[in-house]
PDB file of C-alpha atoms in Angstrom:
ATOM      1  CA  UNK A1437     122.357  40.279   8.983  1.00  0.00           C
ATOM      2  CA  UNK A1438     124.047  39.839  12.524  1.00  0.00           C
ATOM      3  CA  UNK A1439     124.687  36.199  13.793  1.00  0.00           C
ATOM      4  CA  UNK A1440     122.959  34.930  17.128  1.00  0.00           C
ATOM      5  CA  UNK A1441     125.459  34.043  19.704  1.00  0.00           C
ATOM      6  CA  UNK A1442     124.553  30.219  19.937  1.00  0.00           C
ATOM      7  CA  UNK A1443     127.440  29.408  22.958  1.00  0.00           C
ATOM      8  CA  UNK A1444     125.505  31.629  25.561  1.00  0.00           C
ATOM      9  CA  UNK A1445     121.892  29.857  24.521  1.00  0.00           C
ATOM     10  CA  UNK A1446     121.603  27.442  27.634  1.00  0.00           C
ATOM     11  CA  UNK A1447     120.382  24.040  27.163  1.00  0.00           C
ATOM     12  CA  UNK A1448     116.980  23.017  26.429  1.00  0.00           C
ATOM     13  CA  UNK A1449     115.163  22.523  30.053  1.00  0.00           C
ATOM     14  CA  UNK A1450     115.202  19.140  31.338  1.00  0.00           C
ATOM     15  CA  UNK A1451     111.305  19.614  32.833  1.00  0.00           C
ATOM     16  CA  UNK A1452     109.094  21.917  31.010  1.00  0.00           C
ATOM     17  CA  UNK A1453     108.548  24.381  33.535  1.00  0.00           C
ATOM     18  CA  UNK A1454     108.677  26.749  30.852  1.00  0.00           C
ATOM     19  CA  UNK A1455     104.577  25.215  30.204  1.00  0.00           C
ATOM     20  CA  UNK A1456     103.690  26.111  33.954  1.00  0.00           C
ATOM     21  CA  UNK A1457     103.808  29.872  32.158  1.00  0.00           C
ATOM     22  CA  UNK A1458      99.974  30.226  30.721  1.00  0.00           C
ATOM     23  CA  UNK A1459      99.923  34.201  31.360  1.00  0.00           C
ATOM     24  CA  UNK A1460     103.500  35.189  29.235  1.00  0.00           C
ATOM     25  CA  UNK A1461     102.967  39.168  30.018  1.00  0.00           C
ATOM     26  CA  UNK A1462     105.942  39.196  32.695  1.00  0.00           C
ATOM     27  CA  UNK A1463     108.532  36.980  30.390  1.00  0.00           C
ATOM     28  CA  UNK A1464     107.732  39.174  27.609  1.00  0.00           C
ATOM     29  CA  UNK A1465     108.195  42.362  29.732  1.00  0.00           C
ATOM     30  CA  UNK A1466     111.711  40.648  31.091  1.00  0.00           C
ATOM     31  CA  UNK A1467     112.841  39.060  28.174  1.00  0.00           C
ATOM     32  CA  UNK A1468     112.531  42.503  26.303  1.00  0.00           C
ATOM     33  CA  UNK A1469     114.300  44.374  29.176  1.00  0.00           C
ATOM     34  CA  UNK A1470     117.431  41.900  28.648  1.00  0.00           C
ATOM     35  CA  UNK A1471     117.522  41.793  24.880  1.00  0.00           C
ATOM     36  CA  UNK A1472     115.936  40.908  21.686  1.00  0.00           C
ATOM     37  CA  UNK A1473     112.419  38.521  21.381  1.00  0.00           C
ATOM     38  CA  UNK A1474     110.803  36.119  19.307  1.00  0.00           C
ATOM     39  CA  UNK A1475     106.897  35.322  19.526  1.00  0.00           C
ATOM     40  CA  UNK A1476     105.700  31.826  18.527  1.00  0.00           C
ATOM     41  CA  UNK A1477     101.617  31.827  17.788  1.00  0.00           C
ATOM     42  CA  UNK A1478      99.435  29.063  17.468  1.00  0.00           C
ATOM     43  CA  UNK A1479      98.315  29.745  13.805  1.00  0.00           C
ATOM     44  CA  UNK A1480      96.126  26.522  12.591  1.00  0.00           C
ATOM     45  CA  UNK A1481      94.435  22.884  14.253  1.00  0.00           C
ATOM     46  CA  UNK A1482      93.730  20.720  11.887  1.00  0.00           C
ATOM     47  CA  UNK A1483      92.222  17.434  14.104  1.00  0.00           C
ATOM     48  CA  UNK A1484      93.386  17.177  17.539  1.00  0.00           C
ATOM     49  CA  UNK A1485      95.564  19.629  19.719  1.00  0.00           C
ATOM     50  CA  UNK A1486      96.416  19.976  23.877  1.00  0.00           C
ATOM     51  CA  UNK A1487      96.564  23.706  22.846  1.00  0.00           C
ATOM     52  CA  UNK A1488      93.933  26.072  21.553  1.00  0.00           C
ATOM     53  CA  UNK A1489      94.715  28.419  19.045  1.00  0.00           C
ATOM     54  CA  UNK A1490      96.349  31.650  19.483  1.00  0.00           C
ATOM     55  CA  UNK A1491      98.456  29.748  21.999  1.00  0.00           C
ATOM     56  CA  UNK A1492     101.972  31.477  22.255  1.00  0.00           C
ATOM     57  CA  UNK A1493     105.418  30.898  23.185  1.00  0.00           C
ATOM     58  CA  UNK A1494     107.586  33.687  23.512  1.00  0.00           C
ATOM     59  CA  UNK A1495     111.806  33.191  23.241  1.00  0.00           C
ATOM     60  CA  UNK A1496     114.449  35.666  24.679  1.00  0.00           C
ATOM     61  CA  UNK A1497     117.728  35.926  22.621  1.00  0.00           C
ATOM     62  CA  UNK A1498     119.525  34.077  25.058  1.00  0.00           C
ATOM     63  CA  UNK A1499     117.621  31.052  24.531  1.00  0.00           C
ATOM     64  CA  UNK A1500     115.464  31.464  27.755  1.00  0.00           C
ATOM     65  CA  UNK A1501     111.481  30.231  26.830  1.00  0.00           C
ATOM     66  CA  UNK A1502     107.709  30.569  28.529  1.00  0.00           C
ATOM     67  CA  UNK A1503     104.355  29.420  27.163  1.00  0.00           C
ATOM     68  CA  UNK A1504     103.697  26.127  24.889  1.00  0.00           C
ATOM     69  CA  UNK A1505     101.745  25.469  21.968  1.00  0.00           C
ATOM     70  CA  UNK A1506     101.738  21.928  21.765  1.00  0.00           C
ATOM     71  CA  UNK A1507     102.094  19.055  24.647  1.00  0.00           C
ATOM     72  CA  UNK A1508     105.595  19.444  24.524  1.00  0.00           C
ATOM     73  CA  UNK A1509     105.596  17.445  21.305  1.00  0.00           C
ATOM     74  CA  UNK A1510     107.272  20.322  19.508  1.00  0.00           C
ATOM     75  CA  UNK A1511     108.521  23.128  21.425  1.00  0.00           C
ATOM     76  CA  UNK A1512     112.090  22.832  21.296  1.00  0.00           C
ATOM     77  CA  UNK A1513     112.027  22.887  17.320  1.00  0.00           C
ATOM     78  CA  UNK A1514     110.343  26.143  17.621  1.00  0.00           C
ATOM     79  CA  UNK A1515     112.289  27.912  19.898  1.00  0.00           C
ATOM     80  CA  UNK A1516     115.200  26.563  17.574  1.00  0.00           C
ATOM     81  CA  UNK A1517     113.137  28.417  14.440  1.00  0.00           C
ATOM     82  CA  UNK A1518     112.720  30.925  16.794  1.00  0.00           C
ATOM     83  CA  UNK A1519     116.816  31.275  17.333  1.00  0.00           C
ATOM     84  CA  UNK A1520     117.425  31.563  13.198  1.00  0.00           C
ATOM     85  CA  UNK A1521     113.969  34.003  12.769  1.00  0.00           C
ATOM     86  CA  UNK A1522     116.403  36.117  15.141  1.00  0.00           C
ATOM     87  CA  UNK A1523     119.301  35.579  13.448  1.00  0.00           C
ATOM     88  CA  UNK A1524     117.890  36.268   9.719  1.00  0.00           C
ATOM     89  CA  UNK A1525     115.118  38.968  10.795  1.00  0.00           C
ATOM     90  CA  UNK A1526     112.751  37.178   8.835  1.00  0.00           C
ATOM     91  CA  UNK A1527     109.674  35.646   9.966  1.00  0.00           C
ATOM     92  CA  UNK A1528     108.424  31.532   9.501  1.00  0.00           C
ATOM     93  CA  UNK A1529     105.574  29.363   9.334  1.00  0.00           C
ATOM     94  CA  UNK A1530     106.409  26.284  10.406  1.00  0.00           C
ATOM     95  CA  UNK A1531     104.200  22.835   9.674  1.00  0.00           C
ATOM     96  CA  UNK A1532     104.098  20.141  11.956  1.00  0.00           C
ATOM     97  CA  UNK A1533     102.480  16.767  12.559  1.00  0.00           C
ATOM     98  CA  UNK A1534     100.097  13.839  10.340  1.00  0.00           C
ATOM     99  CA  UNK A1535     101.156  15.297   6.301  1.00  0.00           C
ATOM    100  CA  UNK A1536     104.289  17.495   7.753  1.00  0.00           C
ATOM    101  CA  UNK A1537     107.202  17.785   5.382  1.00  0.00           C
ATOM    102  CA  UNK A1538     109.247  17.642   8.984  1.00  0.00           C
ATOM    103  CA  UNK A1539     109.038  14.181   8.994  1.00  0.00           C
ATOM    104  CA  UNK A1540     110.694  13.784  12.395  1.00  0.00           C
ATOM    105  CA  UNK A1541     108.765  15.297  14.396  1.00  0.00           C
ATOM    106  CA  UNK A1542     105.200  13.829  14.576  1.00  0.00           C
ATOM    107  CA  UNK A1543     102.516  14.925  17.228  1.00  0.00           C
ATOM    108  CA  UNK A1544     101.085  12.438  19.816  1.00  0.00           C
ATOM    109  CA  UNK A1545      97.633  13.677  19.171  1.00  0.00           C
ATOM    110  CA  UNK A1546      97.753  12.961  15.274  1.00  0.00           C
ATOM    111  CA  UNK A1547      96.707  16.615  14.485  1.00  0.00           C
ATOM    112  CA  UNK A1548      98.358  19.065  11.988  1.00  0.00           C
ATOM    113  CA  UNK A1549      99.592  22.333  13.543  1.00  0.00           C
ATOM    114  CA  UNK A1550     100.476  26.082  12.124  1.00  0.00           C
ATOM    115  CA  UNK A1551     103.675  28.321  14.190  1.00  0.00           C
ATOM    116  CA  UNK A1552     104.109  31.875  13.161  1.00  0.00           C
ATOM    117  CA  UNK A1553     107.215  31.957  14.480  1.00  0.00           C
ATOM    118  CA  UNK A1554     108.493  36.030  14.474  1.00  0.00           C
ATOM    119  CA  UNK A1555     110.903  38.577  16.349  1.00  0.00           C
ATOM    120  CA  UNK A1556     108.509  41.120  18.186  1.00  0.00           C
ATOM    121  CA  UNK A1557     109.590  44.690  17.128  1.00  0.00           C
ATOM    122  CA  UNK A1558     109.256  46.466  19.447  1.00  0.00           C
ATOM    123  CA  UNK A1559     109.027  44.580  22.040  1.00  0.00           C
ATOM    124  CA  UNK A1560     108.390  47.532  24.868  1.00  0.00           C
ATOM    125  CA  UNK A1561     105.950  48.631  22.680  1.00  0.00           C
ATOM    126  CA  UNK A1562     104.193  45.844  22.575  1.00  0.00           C
ATOM    127  CA  UNK A1563     104.356  44.692  26.429  1.00  0.00           C
ATOM    128  CA  UNK A1564     102.957  48.666  26.879  1.00  0.00           C
ATOM    129  CA  UNK A1565     100.059  48.199  24.746  1.00  0.00           C
ATOM    130  CA  UNK A1566      98.927  44.632  26.740  1.00  0.00           C
ATOM    131  CA  UNK A1567     100.058  46.177  30.112  1.00  0.00           C
ATOM    132  CA  UNK A1568      97.480  49.148  29.687  1.00  0.00           C
ATOM    133  CA  UNK A1569      94.506  47.229  28.192  1.00  0.00           C
ATOM    134  CA  UNK A1570      95.303  44.827  31.180  1.00  0.00           C
ATOM    135  CA  UNK A1571      95.028  47.520  33.919  1.00  0.00           C
ATOM    136  CA  UNK A1572      91.833  49.442  32.253  1.00  0.00           C
ATOM    137  CA  UNK A1573      90.320  45.423  31.736  1.00  0.00           C
ATOM    138  CA  UNK A1574      90.015  46.032  28.257  1.00  0.00           C
ATOM    139  CA  UNK A1575      89.720  42.966  25.328  1.00  0.00           C
ATOM    140  CA  UNK A1576      91.894  44.003  22.388  1.00  0.00           C
ATOM    141  CA  UNK A1577      93.357  41.673  19.884  1.00  0.00           C
ATOM    142  CA  UNK A1578      96.844  41.865  18.698  1.00  0.00           C
ATOM    143  CA  UNK A1579      97.443  41.859  15.035  1.00  0.00           C
ATOM    144  CA  UNK A1580     100.487  40.165  13.203  1.00  0.00           C
ATOM    145  CA  UNK A1581     101.503  40.553   9.177  1.00  0.00           C
ATOM    146  CA  UNK A1582     102.415  36.893   8.354  1.00  0.00           C
ATOM    147  CA  UNK A1583     105.398  38.369   5.862  1.00  0.00           C
ATOM    148  CA  UNK A1584     107.028  41.005   7.871  1.00  0.00           C
ATOM    149  CA  UNK A1585     105.264  40.724  11.319  1.00  0.00           C
ATOM    150  CA  UNK A1586     104.940  43.965  12.076  1.00  0.00           C
ATOM    151  CA  UNK A1587     102.170  43.726  14.580  1.00  0.00           C
ATOM    152  CA  UNK A1588      99.252  46.238  15.808  1.00  0.00           C
ATOM    153  CA  UNK A1589      96.838  46.470  18.573  1.00  0.00           C
ATOM    154  CA  UNK A1590      92.827  46.734  18.176  1.00  0.00           C
ATOM    155  CA  UNK A1591      90.051  47.649  20.739  1.00  0.00           C
ATOM    156  CA  UNK A1592      87.827  44.258  21.067  1.00  0.00           C
ATOM    157  CA  UNK A1593      87.269  40.974  19.111  1.00  0.00           C
ATOM    158  CA  UNK A1594      88.897  42.003  15.720  1.00  0.00           C
ATOM    159  CA  UNK A1595      89.009  39.109  12.782  1.00  0.00           C
ATOM    160  CA  UNK A1596      92.218  38.700  10.559  1.00  0.00           C
ATOM    161  CA  UNK A1597      92.475  40.293   7.642  1.00  0.00           C
ATOM    162  CA  UNK A1598      94.115  38.030   4.480  1.00  0.00           C
ATOM    163  CA  UNK A1599      97.803  38.009   4.764  1.00  0.00           C
ATOM    164  CA  UNK A1600      97.715  38.234   9.183  1.00  0.00           C
ATOM    165  CA  UNK A1601      96.926  36.410  12.062  1.00  0.00           C
ATOM    166  CA  UNK A1602      94.943  37.398  15.197  1.00  0.00           C
ATOM    167  CA  UNK A1603      95.597  36.505  18.930  1.00  0.00           C
ATOM    168  CA  UNK A1604      92.535  37.566  21.428  1.00  0.00           C
ATOM    169  CA  UNK A1605      94.007  39.121  24.568  1.00  0.00           C
ATOM    170  CA  UNK A1606      90.785  38.916  27.203  1.00  0.00           C
ATOM    171  CA  UNK A1607      91.385  40.741  30.939  1.00  0.00           C
ATOM    172  CA  UNK A1608      92.603  37.990  33.488  1.00  0.00           C
ATOM    173  CA  UNK A1609      89.575  36.084  35.114  1.00  0.00           C
ATOM    174  CA  UNK A1610      88.938  37.613  38.404  1.00  0.00           C
ATOM    175  CA  UNK A1611      87.296  36.455  41.480  1.00  0.00           C
ATOM    176  CA  UNK A1612      85.506  38.789  44.111  1.00  0.00           C
ATOM    177  CA  UNK A1613      85.203  36.370  47.331  1.00  0.00           C
ATOM    178  CA  UNK A1614      84.092  37.939  50.462  1.00  0.00           C
ATOM    179  CA  UNK A1615      85.222  36.741  53.767  1.00  0.00           C
ATOM    180  CA  UNK A1616      88.086  36.037  56.183  1.00  0.00           C
ATOM    181  CA  UNK A1617      87.608  32.982  56.786  1.00  0.00           C
ATOM    182  CA  UNK A1618      90.438  29.472  55.605  1.00  0.00           C
ATOM    183  CA  UNK A1619      88.624  29.207  52.990  1.00  0.00           C
ATOM    184  CA  UNK A1620      88.616  32.736  51.423  1.00  0.00           C
ATOM    185  CA  UNK A1621      92.579  32.623  52.532  1.00  0.00           C
ATOM    186  CA  UNK A1622      92.741  29.605  50.303  1.00  0.00           C
ATOM    187  CA  UNK A1623      90.890  30.721  47.562  1.00  0.00           C
ATOM    188  CA  UNK A1624      93.023  33.896  47.397  1.00  0.00           C
ATOM    189  CA  UNK A1625      95.882  32.220  47.469  1.00  0.00           C
ATOM    190  CA  UNK A1626      95.362  29.265  45.395  1.00  0.00           C
ATOM    191  CA  UNK A1627      94.097  31.741  42.781  1.00  0.00           C
ATOM    192  CA  UNK A1628      96.837  33.306  41.434  1.00  0.00           C
ATOM    193  CA  UNK A1629      98.211  29.556  40.474  1.00  0.00           C
ATOM    194  CA  UNK A1630      95.583  28.754  37.887  1.00  0.00           C
ATOM    195  CA  UNK A1631      95.638  32.450  36.182  1.00  0.00           C
ATOM    196  CA  UNK A1632      92.719  33.714  37.847  1.00  0.00           C
ATOM    197  CA  UNK A1633      93.286  37.122  39.798  1.00  0.00           C
ATOM    198  CA  UNK A1634      91.654  38.010  43.333  1.00  0.00           C
ATOM    199  CA  UNK A1635      89.800  40.584  44.733  1.00  0.00           C
ATOM    200  CA  UNK A1636      89.172  40.022  48.571  1.00  0.00           C
ATOM    201  CA  UNK A1637      86.931  42.238  50.440  1.00  0.00           C
ATOM    202  CA  UNK A1638      86.449  41.771  53.978  1.00  0.00           C
ATOM    203  CA  UNK A1639      83.908  43.712  55.577  1.00  0.00           C
ATOM    204  CA  UNK A1640      85.325  45.835  58.674  1.00  0.00           C
ATOM    205  CA  UNK A1641      88.865  43.765  58.304  1.00  0.00           C
ATOM    206  CA  UNK A1642      92.184  44.140  59.112  1.00  0.00           C
ATOM    207  CA  UNK A1643      93.605  47.274  57.800  1.00  0.00           C
ATOM    208  CA  UNK A1644      95.985  45.091  55.520  1.00  0.00           C
ATOM    209  CA  UNK A1645      95.541  41.960  53.237  1.00  0.00           C
ATOM    210  CA  UNK A1646      96.988  38.476  54.442  1.00  0.00           C
ATOM    211  CA  UNK A1647     100.507  37.379  54.045  1.00  0.00           C
ATOM    212  CA  UNK A1648     101.434  35.592  51.373  1.00  0.00           C
ATOM    213  CA  UNK A1649      98.418  36.436  49.316  1.00  0.00           C
ATOM    214  CA  UNK A1650      98.600  38.050  45.264  1.00  0.00           C
ATOM    215  CA  UNK A1651      95.504  40.391  45.238  1.00  0.00           C
ATOM    216  CA  UNK A1652      94.231  42.073  42.203  1.00  0.00           C
ATOM    217  CA  UNK A1653      92.654  44.534  45.275  1.00  0.00           C
ATOM    218  CA  UNK A1654      91.521  44.470  48.593  1.00  0.00           C
ATOM    219  CA  UNK A1655      88.954  46.045  50.711  1.00  0.00           C
ATOM    220  CA  UNK A1656      88.530  46.540  54.463  1.00  0.00           C
ATOM    221  CA  UNK A1657      85.338  49.196  54.416  1.00  0.00           C
ATOM    222  CA  UNK A1658      81.981  48.163  55.255  1.00  0.00           C
ATOM    223  CA  UNK A1659      80.278  45.710  52.464  1.00  0.00           C
ATOM    224  CA  UNK A1660      78.151  48.784  51.213  1.00  0.00           C
ATOM    225  CA  UNK A1661      80.710  51.086  51.042  1.00  0.00           C
ATOM    226  CA  UNK A1662      82.831  47.836  49.070  1.00  0.00           C
ATOM    227  CA  UNK A1663      79.921  46.988  46.962  1.00  0.00           C
ATOM    228  CA  UNK A1664      79.248  50.512  45.868  1.00  0.00           C
ATOM    229  CA  UNK A1665      83.062  51.326  44.167  1.00  0.00           C
ATOM    230  CA  UNK A1666      83.210  47.393  43.003  1.00  0.00           C
ATOM    231  CA  UNK A1667      83.809  47.132  39.412  1.00  0.00           C
ATOM    232  CA  UNK A1668      82.109  43.485  37.909  1.00  0.00           C
ATOM    233  CA  UNK A1669      82.816  42.838  33.990  1.00  0.00           C
ATOM    234  CA  UNK A1670      81.975  39.578  32.358  1.00  0.00           C
ATOM    235  CA  UNK A1671      85.470  38.084  33.213  1.00  0.00           C
ATOM    236  CA  UNK A1672      84.407  38.229  36.976  1.00  0.00           C
ATOM    237  CA  UNK A1673      82.634  35.790  39.136  1.00  0.00           C
ATOM    238  CA  UNK A1674      81.480  36.702  42.711  1.00  0.00           C
ATOM    239  CA  UNK A1675      81.865  34.670  45.491  1.00  0.00           C
ATOM    240  CA  UNK A1676      80.210  35.102  49.133  1.00  0.00           C
ATOM    241  CA  UNK A1677      82.108  32.615  52.028  1.00  0.00           C
ATOM    242  CA  UNK A1678      81.498  35.058  54.929  1.00  0.00           C
ATOM    243  CA  UNK A1679      79.017  32.605  57.346  1.00  0.00           C
ATOM    244  CA  UNK A1680      76.745  35.338  57.362  1.00  0.00           C
ATOM    245  CA  UNK A1681      73.171  35.247  55.940  1.00  0.00           C
ATOM    246  CA  UNK A1682      72.307  38.995  55.588  1.00  0.00           C
ATOM    247  CA  UNK A1683      76.774  39.698  53.884  1.00  0.00           C
ATOM    248  CA  UNK A1684      75.610  36.454  51.818  1.00  0.00           C
ATOM    249  CA  UNK A1685      72.238  38.171  50.587  1.00  0.00           C
ATOM    250  CA  UNK A1686      73.864  41.213  49.673  1.00  0.00           C
ATOM    251  CA  UNK A1687      77.135  40.160  47.931  1.00  0.00           C
ATOM    252  CA  UNK A1688      74.959  37.608  45.962  1.00  0.00           C
ATOM    253  CA  UNK A1689      72.148  40.225  44.846  1.00  0.00           C
ATOM    254  CA  UNK A1690      74.454  42.898  43.833  1.00  0.00           C
ATOM    255  CA  UNK A1691      76.445  40.305  41.801  1.00  0.00           C
ATOM    256  CA  UNK A1692      73.342  38.605  39.499  1.00  0.00           C
ATOM    257  CA  UNK A1693      72.484  42.671  38.778  1.00  0.00           C
ATOM    258  CA  UNK A1694      75.733  42.840  37.544  1.00  0.00           C
ATOM    259  CA  UNK A1695      77.568  40.968  34.154  1.00  0.00           C
ATOM    260  CA  UNK A1696      79.257  38.913  36.469  1.00  0.00           C
ATOM    261  CA  UNK A1697      79.570  34.992  34.390  1.00  0.00           C
ATOM    262  CA  UNK A1698      78.886  33.440  37.749  1.00  0.00           C
ATOM    263  CA  UNK A1699      77.689  34.063  41.607  1.00  0.00           C
ATOM    264  CA  UNK A1700      78.529  31.483  44.292  1.00  0.00           C
ATOM    265  CA  UNK A1701      77.609  31.167  48.277  1.00  0.00           C
ATOM    266  CA  UNK A1702      78.901  28.706  50.841  1.00  0.00           C
ATOM    267  CA  UNK A1703      76.169  27.133  52.976  1.00  0.00           C
ATOM    268  CA  UNK A1704      74.058  24.645  53.329  1.00  0.00           C
ATOM    269  CA  UNK A1705      72.110  22.587  50.587  1.00  0.00           C
ATOM    270  CA  UNK A1706      69.254  23.131  53.016  1.00  0.00           C
ATOM    271  CA  UNK A1707      69.041  26.744  52.599  1.00  0.00           C
ATOM    272  CA  UNK A1708      68.816  26.867  48.943  1.00  0.00           C
ATOM    273  CA  UNK A1709      65.538  27.551  48.112  1.00  0.00           C
ATOM    274  CA  UNK A1710      64.982  30.138  50.994  1.00  0.00           C
ATOM    275  CA  UNK A1711      68.189  32.433  49.394  1.00  0.00           C
ATOM    276  CA  UNK A1712      66.593  31.682  46.261  1.00  0.00           C
ATOM    277  CA  UNK A1713      63.099  32.845  46.889  1.00  0.00           C
ATOM    278  CA  UNK A1714      64.635  36.021  49.244  1.00  0.00           C
ATOM    279  CA  UNK A1715      66.373  37.039  45.889  1.00  0.00           C
ATOM    280  CA  UNK A1716      63.003  36.457  43.611  1.00  0.00           C
ATOM    281  CA  UNK A1717      61.259  39.326  46.153  1.00  0.00           C
ATOM    282  CA  UNK A1718      64.086  41.365  45.674  1.00  0.00           C
ATOM    283  CA  UNK A1719      63.063  41.233  41.618  1.00  0.00           C
ATOM    284  CA  UNK A1720      66.096  39.380  40.611  1.00  0.00           C
ATOM    285  CA  UNK A1721      64.843  37.818  37.214  1.00  0.00           C
ATOM    286  CA  UNK A1722      64.411  34.152  36.926  1.00  0.00           C
ATOM    287  CA  UNK A1723      67.838  33.986  34.114  1.00  0.00           C
ATOM    288  CA  UNK A1724      70.049  35.826  36.196  1.00  0.00           C
ATOM    289  CA  UNK A1725      69.774  32.171  38.702  1.00  0.00           C
ATOM    290  CA  UNK A1726      71.956  30.241  35.775  1.00  0.00           C
ATOM    291  CA  UNK A1727      74.601  32.019  36.812  1.00  0.00           C
ATOM    292  CA  UNK A1728      74.542  31.173  40.527  1.00  0.00           C
ATOM    293  CA  UNK A1729      75.975  28.418  42.452  1.00  0.00           C
ATOM    294  CA  UNK A1730      74.226  27.042  45.439  1.00  0.00           C
ATOM    295  CA  UNK A1731      76.245  26.158  47.261  1.00  0.00           C
ATOM    296  CA  UNK A1732      79.442  26.927  46.462  1.00  0.00           C
ATOM    297  CA  UNK A1733      81.997  24.985  44.294  1.00  0.00           C
ATOM    298  CA  UNK A1734      81.694  21.382  42.638  1.00  0.00           C
ATOM    299  CA  UNK A1735      80.664  18.610  44.444  1.00  0.00           C
ATOM    300  CA  UNK A1736      84.175  16.487  44.834  1.00  0.00           C
ATOM    301  CA  UNK A1737      83.672  15.881  48.940  1.00  0.00           C
ATOM    302  CA  UNK A1738      86.050  18.489  49.909  1.00  0.00           C
ATOM    303  CA  UNK A1739      85.820  19.134  53.889  1.00  0.00           C
ATOM    304  CA  UNK A1740      89.624  21.180  53.688  1.00  0.00           C
ATOM    305  CA  UNK A1741      89.909  24.814  53.157  1.00  0.00           C
ATOM    306  CA  UNK A1742      92.029  23.850  50.253  1.00  0.00           C
ATOM    307  CA  UNK A1743      90.194  21.353  49.391  1.00  0.00           C
ATOM    308  CA  UNK A1744      86.906  23.480  49.312  1.00  0.00           C
ATOM    309  CA  UNK A1745      89.073  26.388  47.503  1.00  0.00           C
ATOM    310  CA  UNK A1746      89.751  24.115  44.908  1.00  0.00           C
ATOM    311  CA  UNK A1747      86.332  22.884  44.400  1.00  0.00           C
ATOM    312  CA  UNK A1748      85.703  26.079  44.359  1.00  0.00           C
ATOM    313  CA  UNK A1749      87.870  27.495  41.641  1.00  0.00           C
ATOM    314  CA  UNK A1750      87.455  24.601  39.099  1.00  0.00           C
ATOM    315  CA  UNK A1751      83.568  25.805  39.539  1.00  0.00           C
ATOM    316  CA  UNK A1752      85.030  29.183  38.205  1.00  0.00           C
ATOM    317  CA  UNK A1753      87.171  27.719  35.484  1.00  0.00           C
ATOM    318  CA  UNK A1754      84.046  25.291  34.392  1.00  0.00           C
ATOM    319  CA  UNK A1755      82.232  28.189  34.264  1.00  0.00           C
ATOM    320  CA  UNK A1756      84.104  30.064  31.913  1.00  0.00           C
ATOM    321  CA  UNK A1757      84.285  27.080  29.772  1.00  0.00           C
ATOM    322  CA  UNK A1758      81.395  26.592  29.607  1.00  0.00           C
ATOM    323  CA  UNK A1759      79.986  29.802  28.065  1.00  0.00           C
ATOM    324  CA  UNK A1760      82.629  29.989  25.738  1.00  0.00           C
ATOM    325  CA  UNK A1761      81.543  26.448  23.508  1.00  0.00           C
TER     326      UNK A1761
END
């Protein structure tokens, strides 16, 4: 067995920047390009836990890490175990918290967690499979065999068989924003920081998207043309920030007839009833209004573009969380 060269492993970081990386795909791709890589998955939780089941952490052979599986209590130990798993080429199941044999590592939340650590063999193929699913906005399940760590990717939500672990990978949350005002720009720039993709529609707007914004799509054609080509799934929220009543109505009507999980319109509270009645008159069913947010954003008293954008993104995340409970 080849030993891991620990002389090049960097010191554990003083600040947990690794825990700010929620989307591990880019890190997996980078680490796999550099060499061998290990993957740690939170596979069992007893009692409270700061991280949900399926949370993952990727560890490169040179000691670089991304992602986290607890509140910072065990990550350094997991990275050390991952280095040994790479050296031994053998997966391991780690047990931390109340009742665990590892007495020197306890969880501040008072729970107990199990973490499956293994070398991610054929990492490039794994990254490619997840990347294709993401581009196609398909939900897939990564299955890992407990004894060997061998993996497979299946379409849809697939329960784990006995002796295997399953992690469901869903398309990233996406928000479609329609407009060109400062709030629209703030949403476009803030959303990626909280893991939300942005598609920006600005009817008859500039040919180029706003500088500094990382967008999943930009469309400056007329609104009917843009909406006709817009792909909306149940991981997509649609918000009209246009300050134009006709545009707002067209966007809300189109989005409420789609699988969008949240639909919002920026505007005055005094216009809510009139907006809803017009939508009813067009045949929008009553149950669809459960997804309509008027006015857009959580009521945090925001008055600046960034504050209003924050309220909208918080609402998007809240609505996504509410349907999962």
